[in-house]
PDB file of C-alpha atoms and ligand atoms in Angstrom:
ATOM      1  CA  MET P   1      -0.042  15.909   2.899  1.00  0.00           C
ATOM      2  CA  ASN P   2       1.204  13.426   5.423  1.00  0.00           C
ATOM      3  CA  PHE P   3       2.126  10.191   3.689  1.00  0.00           C
ATOM      4  CA  ASP P   4       2.385   7.837   6.658  1.00  0.00           C
ATOM      5  CA  ASN P   5       1.887   4.799   4.418  1.00  0.00           C
ATOM      6  CA  GLY P   6      -0.735   3.253   6.654  1.00  0.00           C
ATOM      7  CA  ARG P   7       1.518   3.161   9.699  1.00  0.00           C
ATOM      8  CA  GLN P   8      -0.980   4.693  12.079  1.00  0.00           C
ATOM      9  CA  SER P   9      -3.846   2.332  11.237  1.00  0.00           C
ATOM     10  CA  ALA P  10      -1.413  -0.617  11.163  1.00  0.00           C
ATOM     11  CA  ALA P  11      -0.184   0.337  14.637  1.00  0.00           C
ATOM     12  CA  GLN P  12      -3.788   0.386  15.898  1.00  0.00           C
ATOM     13  CA  ALA P  13      -4.455  -3.067  14.442  1.00  0.00           C
ATOM     14  CA  ALA P  14      -1.198  -4.409  15.889  1.00  0.00           C
ATOM     15  CA  GLN P  15      -2.111  -3.077  19.327  1.00  0.00           C
ATOM     16  CA  TYR P  16      -5.523  -4.767  19.095  1.00  0.00           C
ATOM     17  CA  ILE P  17      -3.874  -8.072  18.131  1.00  0.00           C
ATOM     18  CA  ALA P  18      -1.365  -7.787  20.978  1.00  0.00           C
ATOM     19  CA  ASP P  19      -4.188  -7.119  23.459  1.00  0.00           C
ATOM     20  CA  ILE P  20      -6.423  -9.986  22.290  1.00  0.00           C
ATOM     21  CA  THR P  21      -3.674 -12.597  21.802  1.00  0.00           C
ATOM     22  CA  GLY P  22      -1.599 -11.590  24.822  1.00  0.00           C
ATOM     23  CA  VAL P  23       1.448 -11.733  22.523  1.00  0.00           C
ATOM     24  CA  PRO P  24       3.132  -8.326  22.497  1.00  0.00           C
ATOM     25  CA  ARG P  25       5.384  -9.018  19.504  1.00  0.00           C
ATOM     26  CA  HIS P  26       5.292 -11.451  16.605  1.00  0.00           C
ATOM     27  CA  ASP P  27       8.480 -12.486  14.778  1.00  0.00           C
ATOM     28  CA  ILE P  28       7.150 -13.557  11.394  1.00  0.00           C
ATOM     29  CA  ALA P  29       4.041 -13.002   9.300  1.00  0.00           C
ATOM     30  CA  LEU P  30       2.492 -15.687   7.159  1.00  0.00           C
ATOM     31  CA  THR P  31      -0.220 -14.853   4.628  1.00  0.00           C
ATOM     32  CA  LEU P  32      -2.132 -17.895   3.459  1.00  0.00           C
ATOM     33  CA  GLY P  33      -3.518 -17.808  -0.072  1.00  0.00           C
ATOM     34  CA  SER P  34      -5.769 -20.150  -2.041  1.00  0.00           C
ATOM     35  CA  GLY P  35      -4.911 -23.738  -1.240  1.00  0.00           C
ATOM     36  CA  TRP P  36      -2.704 -22.912   1.755  1.00  0.00           C
ATOM     37  CA  ASN P  37      -5.315 -22.786   4.516  1.00  0.00           C
ATOM     38  CA  GLY P  38      -4.658 -25.289   7.291  1.00  0.00           C
ATOM     39  CA  THR P  39      -0.897 -24.704   7.137  1.00  0.00           C
ATOM     40  CA  GLU P  40      -1.019 -22.984  10.542  1.00  0.00           C
ATOM     41  CA  ASN P  41      -1.824 -26.352  12.125  1.00  0.00           C
ATOM     42  CA  LEU P  42       1.529 -27.809  11.030  1.00  0.00           C
ATOM     43  CA  ILE P  43       3.826 -24.924  11.888  1.00  0.00           C
ATOM     44  CA  GLY P  44       3.060 -24.794  15.598  1.00  0.00           C
ATOM     45  CA  GLU P  45       0.397 -24.383  18.242  1.00  0.00           C
ATOM     46  CA  THR P  46      -2.351 -21.817  17.652  1.00  0.00           C
ATOM     47  CA  THR P  47      -2.686 -19.910  20.911  1.00  0.00           C
ATOM     48  CA  ALA P  48      -5.282 -17.378  19.767  1.00  0.00           C
ATOM     49  CA  GLU P  49      -7.572 -16.848  16.801  1.00  0.00           C
ATOM     50  CA  ILE P  50      -9.405 -13.664  15.838  1.00  0.00           C
ATOM     51  CA  PRO P  51     -12.013 -13.266  13.072  1.00  0.00           C
ATOM     52  CA  ALA P  52     -10.303 -10.845  10.717  1.00  0.00           C
ATOM     53  CA  GLY P  53     -13.327  -8.558  10.568  1.00  0.00           C
ATOM     54  CA  GLU P  54     -12.888  -7.700  14.273  1.00  0.00           C
ATOM     55  CA  VAL P  55      -9.390  -6.264  13.834  1.00  0.00           C
ATOM     56  CA  PRO P  56      -9.283  -2.531  13.050  1.00  0.00           C
ATOM     57  CA  GLY P  57      -8.871  -1.910   9.325  1.00  0.00           C
ATOM     58  CA  PHE P  58      -9.522  -5.514   8.271  1.00  0.00           C
ATOM     59  CA  SER P  59     -12.618  -6.827   6.538  1.00  0.00           C
ATOM     60  CA  ALA P  60     -13.992 -10.351   6.383  1.00  0.00           C
ATOM     61  CA  SER P  61     -13.061 -12.193   3.217  1.00  0.00           C
ATOM     62  CA  ALA P  62     -15.812 -13.221   0.846  1.00  0.00           C
ATOM     63  CA  VAL P  63     -13.944 -15.832  -1.211  1.00  0.00           C
ATOM     64  CA  ALA P  64     -14.364 -19.570  -0.512  1.00  0.00           C
ATOM     65  CA  GLY P  65     -10.970 -21.055   0.292  1.00  0.00           C
ATOM     66  CA  HIS P  66      -9.787 -17.943   2.097  1.00  0.00           C
ATOM     67  CA  GLY P  67      -9.760 -18.502   5.857  1.00  0.00           C
ATOM     68  CA  GLY P  68     -10.861 -15.156   7.230  1.00  0.00           C
ATOM     69  CA  LYS P  69      -9.040 -15.548  10.540  1.00  0.00           C
ATOM     70  CA  ILE P  70      -5.922 -14.102  12.073  1.00  0.00           C
ATOM     71  CA  ALA P  71      -4.046 -16.551  14.263  1.00  0.00           C
ATOM     72  CA  SER P  72      -1.182 -16.270  16.694  1.00  0.00           C
ATOM     73  CA  VAL P  73       0.942 -19.398  16.476  1.00  0.00           C
ATOM     74  CA  LEU P  74       3.677 -20.491  18.894  1.00  0.00           C
ATOM     75  CA  LEU P  75       6.442 -22.124  16.880  1.00  0.00           C
ATOM     76  CA  PRO P  76       8.473 -25.060  18.252  1.00  0.00           C
ATOM     77  CA  SER P  77      11.466 -22.688  18.436  1.00  0.00           C
ATOM     78  CA  GLY P  78       9.518 -20.411  20.784  1.00  0.00           C
ATOM     79  CA  HIS P  79       9.098 -17.701  18.173  1.00  0.00           C
ATOM     80  CA  ARG P  80       5.674 -16.296  17.348  1.00  0.00           C
ATOM     81  CA  ALA P  81       4.007 -16.317  13.954  1.00  0.00           C
ATOM     82  CA  LEU P  82       1.126 -14.069  12.975  1.00  0.00           C
ATOM     83  CA  VAL P  83      -0.900 -16.029  10.444  1.00  0.00           C
ATOM     84  CA  LEU P  84      -3.131 -13.967   8.188  1.00  0.00           C
ATOM     85  CA  GLY P  85      -5.737 -16.402   6.882  1.00  0.00           C
ATOM     86  CA  ALA P  86      -7.532 -13.488   5.312  1.00  0.00           C
ATOM     87  CA  ARG P  87      -6.334 -11.382   2.431  1.00  0.00           C
ATOM     88  CA  THR P  88      -7.966  -8.407   0.810  1.00  0.00           C
ATOM     89  CA  HIS P  89      -7.584  -8.609  -2.944  1.00  0.00           C
ATOM     90  CA  TYR P  90      -7.184  -5.628  -5.209  1.00  0.00           C
ATOM     91  CA  TYR P  91     -10.245  -6.739  -7.198  1.00  0.00           C
ATOM     92  CA  GLU P  92     -12.464  -6.157  -4.147  1.00  0.00           C
ATOM     93  CA  GLY P  93     -12.284  -2.472  -4.948  1.00  0.00           C
ATOM     94  CA  LYS P  94     -11.403  -1.369  -1.398  1.00  0.00           C
ATOM     95  CA  GLY P  95      -8.250   0.292  -2.608  1.00  0.00           C
ATOM     96  CA  VAL P  96      -4.604  -0.586  -2.402  1.00  0.00           C
ATOM     97  CA  ARG P  97      -4.306   0.530   1.239  1.00  0.00           C
ATOM     98  CA  ALA P  98      -6.770  -2.170   2.277  1.00  0.00           C
ATOM     99  CA  VAL P  99      -4.813  -4.733   0.235  1.00  0.00           C
ATOM    100  CA  VAL P 100      -1.596  -4.159   2.168  1.00  0.00           C
ATOM    101  CA  HIS P 101      -3.058  -3.427   5.616  1.00  0.00           C
ATOM    102  CA  GLY P 102      -2.334  -7.025   6.691  1.00  0.00           C
ATOM    103  CA  VAL P 103       1.387  -6.931   5.985  1.00  0.00           C
ATOM    104  CA  ARG P 104       1.695  -3.442   7.468  1.00  0.00           C
ATOM    105  CA  THR P 105      -0.065  -4.673  10.596  1.00  0.00           C
ATOM    106  CA  ALA P 106       2.354  -7.597  10.802  1.00  0.00           C
ATOM    107  CA  ALA P 107       5.284  -5.195  10.513  1.00  0.00           C
ATOM    108  CA  ALA P 108       3.772  -3.037  13.267  1.00  0.00           C
ATOM    109  CA  ALA P 109       3.354  -6.217  15.339  1.00  0.00           C
ATOM    110  CA  GLY P 110       7.110  -6.709  15.152  1.00  0.00           C
ATOM    111  CA  ALA P 111       7.487  -9.131  12.247  1.00  0.00           C
ATOM    112  CA  LYS P 112      10.800  -8.852  10.424  1.00  0.00           C
ATOM    113  CA  ILE P 113      10.015 -11.617   7.942  1.00  0.00           C
ATOM    114  CA  CYS P 114       6.952 -11.831   5.733  1.00  0.00           C
ATOM    115  CA  ILE P 115       6.012 -15.059   3.986  1.00  0.00           C
ATOM    116  CA  LEU P 116       3.427 -14.619   1.257  1.00  0.00           C
ATOM    117  CA  THR P 117       1.704 -17.632  -0.258  1.00  0.00           C
ATOM    118  CA  ASN P 118      -0.837 -17.824  -3.040  1.00  0.00           C
ATOM    119  CA  GLY P 119      -2.599 -20.045  -5.501  1.00  0.00           C
ATOM    120  CA  CYS P 120      -1.891 -19.134  -9.094  1.00  0.00           C
ATOM    121  CA  GLY P 121      -1.906 -20.116 -12.707  1.00  0.00           C
ATOM    122  CA  SER P 122       1.211 -21.396 -14.453  1.00  0.00           C
ATOM    123  CA  THR P 123       2.411 -20.321 -17.887  1.00  0.00           C
ATOM    124  CA  VAL P 124       4.980 -23.138 -17.840  1.00  0.00           C
ATOM    125  CA  PRO P 125       3.460 -26.294 -19.352  1.00  0.00           C
ATOM    126  CA  GLU P 126       5.672 -28.535 -17.185  1.00  0.00           C
ATOM    127  CA  TRP P 127       4.365 -26.950 -13.961  1.00  0.00           C
ATOM    128  CA  SER P 128       1.093 -28.761 -13.421  1.00  0.00           C
ATOM    129  CA  PRO P 129      -1.451 -28.135 -10.656  1.00  0.00           C
ATOM    130  CA  GLY P 130       0.080 -29.089  -7.328  1.00  0.00           C
ATOM    131  CA  THR P 131       3.549 -27.702  -8.118  1.00  0.00           C
ATOM    132  CA  ALA P 132       4.985 -25.395  -5.439  1.00  0.00           C
ATOM    133  CA  VAL P 133       7.166 -22.609  -6.851  1.00  0.00           C
ATOM    134  CA  LEU P 134       9.422 -20.149  -5.056  1.00  0.00           C
ATOM    135  CA  ILE P 135       8.878 -16.582  -6.246  1.00  0.00           C
ATOM    136  CA  ARG P 136      12.193 -15.176  -7.465  1.00  0.00           C
ATOM    137  CA  ASP P 137      10.821 -11.838  -8.679  1.00  0.00           C
ATOM    138  CA  HIS P 138       7.577 -10.294  -9.784  1.00  0.00           C
ATOM    139  CA  LEU P 139       5.887  -8.188 -12.432  1.00  0.00           C
ATOM    140  CA  ASN P 140       3.409  -5.770 -10.891  1.00  0.00           C
ATOM    141  CA  LEU P 141       0.825  -5.476 -13.674  1.00  0.00           C
ATOM    142  CA  THR P 142      -1.753  -3.657 -11.547  1.00  0.00           C
ATOM    143  CA  ALA P 143      -0.432  -0.225 -12.576  1.00  0.00           C
ATOM    144  CA  VAL P 144      -0.518   0.951  -8.950  1.00  0.00           C
ATOM    145  CA  SER P 145       1.822   1.044  -5.965  1.00  0.00           C
ATOM    146  CA  PRO P 146       0.891   0.580  -2.308  1.00  0.00           C
ATOM    147  CA  ILE P 147       3.410   3.279  -1.374  1.00  0.00           C
ATOM    148  CA  GLU P 148       2.364   6.923  -1.204  1.00  0.00           C
ATOM    149  CA  GLY P 149       4.693   9.888  -1.358  1.00  0.00           C
ATOM    150  CA  ALA P 150       8.292  10.199  -2.507  1.00  0.00           C
ATOM    151  CA  ASN P 151       9.366   6.970  -0.857  1.00  0.00           C
ATOM    152  CA  PHE P 152      11.643   5.395  -3.462  1.00  0.00           C
ATOM    153  CA  THR P 153      11.854   1.821  -2.222  1.00  0.00           C
ATOM    154  CA  ASP P 154      14.578  -0.479  -3.566  1.00  0.00           C
ATOM    155  CA  LEU P 155      13.146  -3.780  -4.833  1.00  0.00           C
ATOM    156  CA  THR P 156      16.389  -5.268  -6.199  1.00  0.00           C
ATOM    157  CA  ASP P 157      16.388  -8.178  -3.752  1.00  0.00           C
ATOM    158  CA  LEU P 158      12.676  -8.092  -2.850  1.00  0.00           C
ATOM    159  CA  TYR P 159      12.239 -11.863  -2.491  1.00  0.00           C
ATOM    160  CA  THR P 160      15.551 -12.133  -0.690  1.00  0.00           C
ATOM    161  CA  SER P 161      18.122 -14.630  -1.894  1.00  0.00           C
ATOM    162  CA  ARG P 162      18.836 -15.400   1.770  1.00  0.00           C
ATOM    163  CA  LEU P 163      15.312 -16.733   2.361  1.00  0.00           C
ATOM    164  CA  ARG P 164      15.229 -18.504  -1.001  1.00  0.00           C
ATOM    165  CA  GLN P 165      18.454 -20.263  -0.088  1.00  0.00           C
ATOM    166  CA  ILE P 166      16.911 -21.417   3.171  1.00  0.00           C
ATOM    167  CA  ALA P 167      13.887 -22.739   1.246  1.00  0.00           C
ATOM    168  CA  HIS P 168      16.214 -24.565  -1.127  1.00  0.00           C
ATOM    169  CA  SER P 169      18.063 -26.113   1.801  1.00  0.00           C
ATOM    170  CA  VAL P 170      14.710 -27.699   2.737  1.00  0.00           C
ATOM    171  CA  ASP P 171      13.825 -28.729  -0.828  1.00  0.00           C
ATOM    172  CA  PRO P 172      16.644 -28.386  -3.390  1.00  0.00           C
ATOM    173  CA  ASP P 173      14.211 -29.237  -6.206  1.00  0.00           C
ATOM    174  CA  LEU P 174      11.848 -26.333  -5.503  1.00  0.00           C
ATOM    175  CA  PRO P 175      11.607 -24.442  -8.810  1.00  0.00           C
ATOM    176  CA  GLU P 176      11.833 -20.643  -8.918  1.00  0.00           C
ATOM    177  CA  GLY P 177       9.765 -18.366 -11.092  1.00  0.00           C
ATOM    178  CA  VAL P 178       8.568 -14.850 -11.818  1.00  0.00           C
ATOM    179  CA  TYR P 179       5.055 -14.052 -10.574  1.00  0.00           C
ATOM    180  CA  ALA P 180       2.881 -11.551 -12.425  1.00  0.00           C
ATOM    181  CA  GLN P 181       0.095  -9.881 -10.466  1.00  0.00           C
ATOM    182  CA  PHE P 182      -2.911  -9.039 -12.628  1.00  0.00           C
ATOM    183  CA  PRO P 183      -5.771  -6.951 -11.200  1.00  0.00           C
ATOM    184  CA  GLY P 184      -8.413  -9.674 -11.737  1.00  0.00           C
ATOM    185  CA  PRO P 185     -11.006 -10.832 -10.785  1.00  0.00           C
ATOM    186  CA  HIS P 186     -11.346 -12.330 -14.246  1.00  0.00           C
ATOM    187  CA  TYR P 187      -8.659 -14.758 -15.294  1.00  0.00           C
ATOM    188  CA  GLU P 188      -6.496 -13.807 -18.274  1.00  0.00           C
ATOM    189  CA  THR P 189      -7.334 -14.392 -21.885  1.00  0.00           C
ATOM    190  CA  PRO P 190      -4.996 -16.775 -23.703  1.00  0.00           C
ATOM    191  CA  ALA P 191      -3.517 -13.725 -25.490  1.00  0.00           C
ATOM    192  CA  GLU P 192      -2.789 -12.069 -22.144  1.00  0.00           C
ATOM    193  CA  VAL P 193      -1.123 -15.250 -20.910  1.00  0.00           C
ATOM    194  CA  ARG P 194       1.086 -15.285 -24.037  1.00  0.00           C
ATOM    195  CA  MET P 195       1.917 -11.627 -23.344  1.00  0.00           C
ATOM    196  CA  ALA P 196       2.789 -12.438 -19.733  1.00  0.00           C
ATOM    197  CA  ARG P 197       5.095 -15.247 -20.863  1.00  0.00           C
ATOM    198  CA  ILE P 198       6.865 -12.940 -23.296  1.00  0.00           C
ATOM    199  CA  LEU P 199       7.295 -10.388 -20.482  1.00  0.00           C
ATOM    200  CA  GLY P 200       8.922 -13.070 -18.356  1.00  0.00           C
ATOM    201  CA  ALA P 201       6.098 -14.331 -16.167  1.00  0.00           C
ATOM    202  CA  ASP P 202       6.057 -17.979 -15.143  1.00  0.00           C
ATOM    203  CA  LEU P 203       3.106 -17.554 -12.788  1.00  0.00           C
ATOM    204  CA  VAL P 204      -0.018 -15.409 -12.986  1.00  0.00           C
ATOM    205  CA  GLY P 205      -2.175 -14.411 -10.065  1.00  0.00           C
ATOM    206  CA  MET P 206      -4.151 -11.669  -8.340  1.00  0.00           C
ATOM    207  CA  SER P 207      -2.170 -11.011  -5.167  1.00  0.00           C
ATOM    208  CA  THR P 208       1.279 -10.956  -3.565  1.00  0.00           C
ATOM    209  CA  ALA P 209       3.194  -8.338  -5.592  1.00  0.00           C
ATOM    210  CA  LEU P 210       1.523  -5.325  -3.956  1.00  0.00           C
ATOM    211  CA  GLU P 211       1.875  -6.943  -0.537  1.00  0.00           C
ATOM    212  CA  ALA P 212       5.544  -7.743  -1.140  1.00  0.00           C
ATOM    213  CA  ILE P 213       6.225  -4.118  -2.064  1.00  0.00           C
ATOM    214  CA  ALA P 214       4.499  -2.850   1.091  1.00  0.00           C
ATOM    215  CA  ALA P 215       6.299  -5.445   3.209  1.00  0.00           C
ATOM    216  CA  ARG P 216       9.662  -4.283   1.925  1.00  0.00           C
ATOM    217  CA  GLU P 217       8.737  -0.634   2.414  1.00  0.00           C
ATOM    218  CA  ALA P 218       7.831  -1.534   6.005  1.00  0.00           C
ATOM    219  CA  GLY P 219      11.290  -3.055   6.478  1.00  0.00           C
ATOM    220  CA  MET P 220      10.474  -6.749   6.232  1.00  0.00           C
ATOM    221  CA  GLU P 221      12.321  -9.492   4.399  1.00  0.00           C
ATOM    222  CA  VAL P 222      10.000 -11.303   1.970  1.00  0.00           C
ATOM    223  CA  LEU P 223       9.640 -14.933   0.955  1.00  0.00           C
ATOM    224  CA  GLY P 224       6.996 -15.828  -1.632  1.00  0.00           C
ATOM    225  CA  ILE P 225       5.739 -19.302  -2.443  1.00  0.00           C
ATOM    226  CA  SER P 226       3.095 -20.072  -5.018  1.00  0.00           C
ATOM    227  CA  LEU P 227       1.028 -23.172  -5.409  1.00  0.00           C
ATOM    228  CA  VAL P 228       0.162 -23.774  -9.034  1.00  0.00           C
ATOM    229  CA  THR P 229      -3.528 -24.627  -8.974  1.00  0.00           C
ATOM    230  CA  ASN P 230      -4.167 -24.443 -12.710  1.00  0.00           C
ATOM    231  CA  HIS P 231      -2.466 -23.962 -16.032  1.00  0.00           C
ATOM    232  CA  ALA P 232      -3.006 -20.358 -17.102  1.00  0.00           C
ATOM    233  CA  ALA P 233      -5.574 -19.843 -19.860  1.00  0.00           C
ATOM    234  CA  GLY P 234      -4.503 -21.364 -23.172  1.00  0.00           C
ATOM    235  CA  ILE P 235      -1.570 -23.302 -21.700  1.00  0.00           C
ATOM    236  CA  SER P 236      -3.569 -26.510 -21.501  1.00  0.00           C
ATOM    237  CA  ALA P 237      -6.746 -27.521 -23.304  1.00  0.00           C
ATOM    238  CA  GLU P 238      -8.947 -27.118 -20.225  1.00  0.00           C
ATOM    239  CA  ASN P 239     -11.008 -24.133 -19.130  1.00  0.00           C
ATOM    240  CA  LEU P 240     -10.393 -22.486 -15.756  1.00  0.00           C
ATOM    241  CA  SER P 241     -12.666 -22.889 -12.758  1.00  0.00           C
ATOM    242  CA  HIS P 242     -12.512 -21.903  -9.106  1.00  0.00           C
ATOM    243  CA  ALA P 243     -13.518 -25.496  -8.272  1.00  0.00           C
ATOM    244  CA  GLU P 244     -10.345 -26.751  -9.977  1.00  0.00           C
ATOM    245  CA  VAL P 245      -8.334 -24.266  -7.928  1.00  0.00           C
ATOM    246  CA  LEU P 246      -9.858 -25.511  -4.666  1.00  0.00           C
ATOM    247  CA  ALA P 247      -9.349 -29.175  -5.612  1.00  0.00           C
ATOM    248  CA  ALA P 248      -5.662 -28.647  -6.425  1.00  0.00           C
ATOM    249  CA  GLY P 249      -5.145 -26.926  -3.077  1.00  0.00           C
ATOM    250  CA  GLU P 250      -6.922 -29.741  -1.269  1.00  0.00           C
ATOM    251  CA  ALA P 251      -4.755 -32.382  -2.948  1.00  0.00           C
ATOM    252  CA  ALA P 252      -1.513 -30.534  -2.199  1.00  0.00           C
ATOM    253  CA  ARG P 253      -2.376 -29.389   1.335  1.00  0.00           C
ATOM    254  CA  GLY P 254      -0.367 -31.902   3.377  1.00  0.00           C
ATOM    255  CA  ARG P 255       2.735 -31.614   1.213  1.00  0.00           C
ATOM    256  CA  ILE P 256       2.891 -27.828   0.976  1.00  0.00           C
ATOM    257  CA  SER P 257       2.035 -27.347   4.664  1.00  0.00           C
ATOM    258  CA  LYS P 258       4.960 -29.570   5.593  1.00  0.00           C
ATOM    259  CA  LEU P 259       7.235 -27.698   3.180  1.00  0.00           C
ATOM    260  CA  LEU P 260       6.310 -24.370   4.743  1.00  0.00           C
ATOM    261  CA  ALA P 261       6.606 -25.685   8.301  1.00  0.00           C
ATOM    262  CA  ASP P 262      10.099 -26.995   7.528  1.00  0.00           C
ATOM    263  CA  ILE P 263      11.148 -23.698   5.916  1.00  0.00           C
ATOM    264  CA  ILE P 264       9.914 -21.696   8.920  1.00  0.00           C
ATOM    265  CA  GLY P 265      11.706 -24.106  11.259  1.00  0.00           C
ATOM    266  CA  ARG P 266      14.918 -23.608   9.289  1.00  0.00           C
ATOM    267  CA  ILE P 267      14.561 -19.803   9.288  1.00  0.00           C
ATOM    268  CA  PHE P 268      14.526 -19.696  13.094  1.00  0.00           C
ATOM    269  CA  GLU P 269      17.152 -22.381  13.632  1.00  0.00           C
ATOM    270  CA  GLU P 270      19.827 -20.871  15.884  1.00  0.00           C
ATOM    271  CA  ILE P 271      17.985 -17.559  16.247  1.00  0.00           C
ATOM    272  CA  PRO P 272      17.300 -16.876  19.936  1.00  0.00           C
ATOM    273  CA  CYS P 273      13.813 -15.745  20.987  1.00  0.00           C
ATOM    274  CA  ARG P 274      13.309 -12.146  22.026  1.00  0.00           C
TER     275      ARG P 274
HETATM  276  I1  8IG Y   1      -5.761 -19.765  -8.054  1.00  0.00           I
HETATM  277  O1  8IG Y   1      -4.807 -18.495 -13.780  1.00  0.00           O
HETATM  278  C1  8IG Y   1      -5.455 -18.614  -9.619  1.00  0.00           C
HETATM  279  N1  8IG Y   1      -5.397 -17.319  -9.470  1.00  0.00           N
HETATM  280  N2  8IG Y   1      -4.660 -14.073 -12.699  1.00  0.00           N
HETATM  281  N3  8IG Y   1      -4.737 -16.310 -13.259  1.00  0.00           N
HETATM  282  C2  8IG Y   1      -4.811 -15.323 -12.328  1.00  0.00           C
HETATM  283  N4  8IG Y   1      -5.037 -15.565 -11.059  1.00  0.00           N
HETATM  284  C3  8IG Y   1      -5.174 -16.836 -10.683  1.00  0.00           C
HETATM  285  C4  8IG Y   1      -5.102 -17.894 -11.570  1.00  0.00           C
HETATM  286  C5  8IG Y   1      -4.880 -17.613 -12.936  1.00  0.00           C
HETATM  287  N5  8IG Y   1      -5.301 -19.013 -10.874  1.00  0.00           N
END
C-alpha cells in the first residue's frame, strides 16, 4: 500500500487553484467556519474566487452559513491568503480524506500557516455566544485519524504557542480553551457535555481537530479560533438551534473579522514576501 496521505490529489487541486487564480503560491490558509464568513473582505483584497465544487477533490457545501467558495486574497503586506469558505464535515459521510482535503490542498499550494476557525458550543457558563476563544489544544473524539500509514505525527505543540502569542499581542484578553471535536451532526446530550467537561473540554464542535492534525502532518503551523455561538446542551436553560448559531455569528461578524485581520497582519509583520 502506498500511503501518500492525499498528497497527490492535493497537488492536483493546488495546481488547479494556481492556474485559475494566477497565484502560483499562497502563504497562509484560512478556513472559515460557522459565523466567520465575510472575514475575507477585511483581511485584504479578493483577487479571485472559485466555487469550491469546481476544484478537484472538493464538493459544494450544503450547510447554510458555510460559504462554499475558495478565494485568493492579497494581504496588505503583499502575502497571499487562500481562504477556504467551504469545509467538508465528518458528518457528511464522505470520509476523513474529504474532510482534510482543503488543508492538504493549502499545504500543496505553499501555505506554511493554517488558521482554522469554527462556530462551537461552550461548556464554560461564562463564555456566552459571541465570545471568541483561542484553541490551546484539542480532544479528537471522532475515533479516527486523517493520517494513514505508520506516520507518527507529534502533536505536542499543535496549536503553536508562537501563533497564540501573536494572537494575544493583538488581544491580550482572548481566552484560551480546549476544543473537543464530536462526530455530529447531532448536538451533544447534556450528559455528553458533562462528560466533555470532565475530560477537559471547554468547547464542543464538529470540525477543526481532524483538520489540525492533517495540517500538522503536512508541515503547517496551526492557529485555531472558535466563536462560541451557543452554550453547549445543558449549560444554559435554552435548547440549541442552528438559527441561534447563525444569529450569534451575524452579531459577532464585524468584531471577529477585525480580530482575525489584525492577527494575520501581525503574523506577516516583518516577513518579506516570496
Ligand atoms: I455552531 O453545541 C455549534 N457546533 N458538537 N456542539 C457541537 N457542535 C456545535 C455546537 C455544539 N454548536
